[in-house]
Amino acid sequence: MVNKSPGRPRGSSTARARLLEAAQRHVLRGDLAAISSRRLATEVGVSHTLVNYHFGSRDDLVAAAIALRAAPHDVIALARGRDGHGPVDLSRLAHGILAVWEHPEHGAQLVGLARRLAAADESAASISGYIQVAVFEPLVADFGREHARRMAVAIVGFLFGRYVLELPMFAALPREEAGRLLLSMIR
């Protein structure tokens, strides 16, 4: 049943946490991309309107679930269609990347990782190899080598500009605007 009254939708204050936990279970199963917000809400016994109320949209709930994992290959998998096997949805990819990098815990870890890569410390080669296999090669499979290269340049440049170097032209953008900019760069 849809809540048609104005104001905060009905549901307990734990609805957000329950929705996120359910989404996380589907992340672990690898089928979150195929689950509708209505089905997810039904699983936890709340109105589907609470997905939009707490997260803004189903894609933002997906992005929040991705942020809990913070693994680049999970971001790629969740940006795909059904069961993580369809083509990469560029909008989900852009917003998923932002969600992971802006997550309070994972964002700081990723900035540290990026700085180690830039400094070429002893872990840089293994991190670089993982990114090549887990991120770049799946993009090559979906978009071809040249488009994947352009995407990688845009993503890496954007991430370094916004989060590592904190350049005002990137860092000052509100998250939604940053997502639109990144999406336009990877199309």
Coordinates of C-alpha atoms in Angstrom, one line a residue:
M1 CA 0.0 0.0 0.0
V2 CA 1.3 3.4 -0.9
N3 CA 1.4 6.1 1.7
K4 CA -0.4 9.1 0.2
S5 CA -0.3 11.4 3.2
P6 CA 2.3 14.2 3.2
G7 CA 5.3 14.0 5.5
R8 CA 7.4 11.1 6.7
P9 CA 6.2 7.7 5.4
R10 CA 5.0 5.3 8.0
G11 CA 7.5 2.7 9.2
S12 CA 9.8 2.1 12.1
S13 CA 13.0 4.0 12.6
T14 CA 14.9 0.8 11.9
A15 CA 13.4 0.6 8.3
R16 CA 16.5 2.2 6.8
A17 CA 18.9 -0.2 8.5
R18 CA 16.7 -3.2 7.6
L19 CA 16.5 -2.1 3.9
L20 CA 20.3 -1.7 3.9
E21 CA 20.9 -5.1 5.5
A22 CA 18.6 -6.8 3.0
A23 CA 20.4 -5.0 0.1
Q24 CA 23.7 -6.2 1.6
R25 CA 22.5 -9.8 1.7
H26 CA 21.6 -9.5 -2.0
V27 CA 25.1 -8.0 -2.7
L28 CA 26.7 -11.0 -1.1
R29 CA 24.4 -13.3 -3.2
G30 CA 25.2 -11.3 -6.3
D31 CA 21.6 -10.6 -7.3
L32 CA 20.9 -7.1 -6.0
A33 CA 20.9 -5.7 -9.5
A34 CA 17.9 -7.9 -10.3
I35 CA 15.9 -7.0 -7.2
S36 CA 13.2 -4.2 -7.3
S37 CA 12.8 -1.7 -4.5
R38 CA 9.3 -3.0 -4.0
R39 CA 10.5 -6.6 -3.6
L40 CA 13.3 -5.5 -1.2
A41 CA 10.8 -3.6 0.9
T42 CA 8.4 -6.5 1.0
E43 CA 11.3 -8.8 2.2
V44 CA 11.8 -6.6 5.3
G45 CA 8.1 -5.8 5.8
V46 CA 8.1 -2.0 5.0
S47 CA 6.4 0.1 2.4
H48 CA 8.4 0.5 -0.8
T49 CA 8.1 4.3 -0.4
L50 CA 10.7 4.0 2.4
V51 CA 13.3 3.2 -0.2
N52 CA 12.9 6.6 -1.7
Y53 CA 12.4 8.3 1.6
H54 CA 15.6 6.9 3.1
F55 CA 17.8 6.6 0.0
G56 CA 16.3 8.9 -2.6
S57 CA 16.0 6.1 -5.2
R58 CA 16.6 2.4 -5.7
D59 CA 19.9 3.2 -7.4
D60 CA 21.0 5.2 -4.4
L61 CA 20.1 2.2 -2.2
V62 CA 22.2 0.0 -4.5
A63 CA 25.0 2.6 -4.2
A64 CA 24.8 2.5 -0.4
A65 CA 25.0 -1.3 -0.4
I66 CA 28.0 -1.1 -2.7
A67 CA 29.6 1.4 -0.3
L68 CA 29.4 -1.2 2.4
R69 CA 31.6 -3.6 0.4
A70 CA 34.0 -1.0 -1.2
A71 CA 35.6 -3.6 -3.5
P72 CA 36.0 -2.3 -7.1
H73 CA 34.9 -5.6 -8.6
D74 CA 31.6 -5.3 -6.6
V75 CA 31.1 -1.8 -7.9
I76 CA 31.4 -3.2 -11.5
A77 CA 29.2 -6.2 -10.7
L78 CA 26.4 -4.1 -9.2
A79 CA 26.5 -1.7 -12.1
R80 CA 25.5 -4.6 -14.3
G81 CA 22.0 -5.7 -15.1
R82 CA 20.4 -8.9 -13.9
D83 CA 22.5 -11.1 -11.6
G84 CA 25.6 -9.0 -12.3
H85 CA 26.0 -10.5 -15.8
G86 CA 24.5 -7.9 -18.1
P87 CA 26.1 -4.9 -19.6
V88 CA 27.5 -2.2 -17.2
D89 CA 24.9 0.6 -16.5
L90 CA 27.0 3.7 -16.7
S91 CA 24.8 5.7 -14.4
R92 CA 24.9 3.0 -11.7
L93 CA 28.7 2.8 -12.2
A94 CA 29.2 6.5 -11.7
H95 CA 26.9 6.8 -8.7
G96 CA 28.3 3.6 -7.2
I97 CA 31.9 4.9 -7.5
L98 CA 30.9 8.1 -5.7
A99 CA 29.0 6.2 -3.0
V100 CA 32.1 4.1 -2.3
W101 CA 34.5 7.0 -2.2
E102 CA 32.2 9.1 -0.1
H103 CA 31.5 6.4 2.5
P104 CA 32.9 7.6 5.8
E105 CA 35.0 4.4 6.4
H106 CA 35.8 3.2 3.0
G107 CA 36.5 6.6 1.4
A108 CA 39.4 7.2 3.7
Q109 CA 40.8 3.7 3.0
L110 CA 40.5 4.3 -0.8
V111 CA 42.3 7.7 -0.5
G112 CA 45.1 6.0 1.3
L113 CA 45.2 3.3 -1.3
A114 CA 45.3 5.9 -4.1
R115 CA 48.2 7.7 -2.4
R116 CA 50.1 4.5 -2.1
L117 CA 49.6 3.8 -5.8
A118 CA 50.8 7.3 -6.6
A119 CA 53.8 7.0 -4.4
A120 CA 54.6 3.6 -6.0
D121 CA 55.2 1.9 -2.6
E122 CA 55.7 -1.9 -2.4
S123 CA 52.0 -2.7 -2.6
A124 CA 51.5 -0.6 -5.8
A125 CA 52.1 -3.4 -8.2
S126 CA 49.7 -5.8 -6.7
I127 CA 47.0 -3.1 -6.3
S128 CA 47.5 -2.0 -9.9
G129 CA 47.3 -5.7 -11.1
Y130 CA 44.0 -6.2 -9.2
I131 CA 42.5 -3.0 -10.7
Q132 CA 43.6 -4.1 -14.2
V133 CA 41.9 -7.5 -13.8
A134 CA 38.9 -6.6 -11.7
V135 CA 38.0 -3.2 -13.2
F136 CA 39.7 -2.5 -16.5
E137 CA 39.3 -5.8 -18.2
P138 CA 35.5 -6.1 -17.5
L139 CA 35.1 -2.6 -18.9
V140 CA 37.1 -3.7 -22.0
A141 CA 34.7 -6.7 -22.4
D142 CA 31.7 -4.4 -22.3
F143 CA 32.9 -1.3 -24.1
G144 CA 36.1 -2.2 -26.1
R145 CA 39.7 -1.3 -25.3
E146 CA 39.7 2.3 -26.5
H147 CA 36.4 3.3 -24.7
A148 CA 37.5 1.5 -21.6
R149 CA 40.8 3.4 -21.6
R150 CA 39.0 6.7 -21.9
M151 CA 36.7 5.6 -19.1
A152 CA 39.6 4.7 -16.9
V153 CA 41.4 8.0 -17.6
A154 CA 38.2 9.9 -16.7
I155 CA 37.5 7.8 -13.6
V156 CA 41.0 8.0 -12.2
G157 CA 41.4 11.7 -13.0
F158 CA 38.1 12.5 -11.4
L159 CA 38.8 10.4 -8.3
F160 CA 42.3 11.9 -7.8
G161 CA 41.0 15.4 -8.5
R162 CA 38.0 15.1 -6.1
Y163 CA 39.3 12.9 -3.3
V164 CA 43.1 12.6 -3.3
L165 CA 44.1 16.1 -4.4
E166 CA 40.8 17.7 -3.3
L167 CA 40.9 20.2 -6.2
P168 CA 38.1 22.7 -5.5
M169 CA 36.7 22.4 -9.1
F170 CA 35.8 18.8 -8.2
A171 CA 35.7 18.7 -4.4
A172 CA 33.2 21.6 -4.1
L173 CA 30.6 19.9 -6.3
P174 CA 27.5 18.5 -4.6
R175 CA 27.4 14.7 -4.9
E176 CA 24.5 14.6 -7.4
E177 CA 26.3 17.1 -9.7
A178 CA 29.6 15.2 -9.3
G179 CA 27.7 12.0 -10.3
R180 CA 26.3 13.8 -13.4
L181 CA 29.8 15.1 -14.3
L182 CA 31.5 11.7 -13.9
L183 CA 28.7 10.0 -16.0
S184 CA 29.1 12.5 -18.8
M185 CA 32.9 11.8 -18.8
I186 CA 32.6 8.0 -19.0
R187 CA 29.8 7.9 -21.7

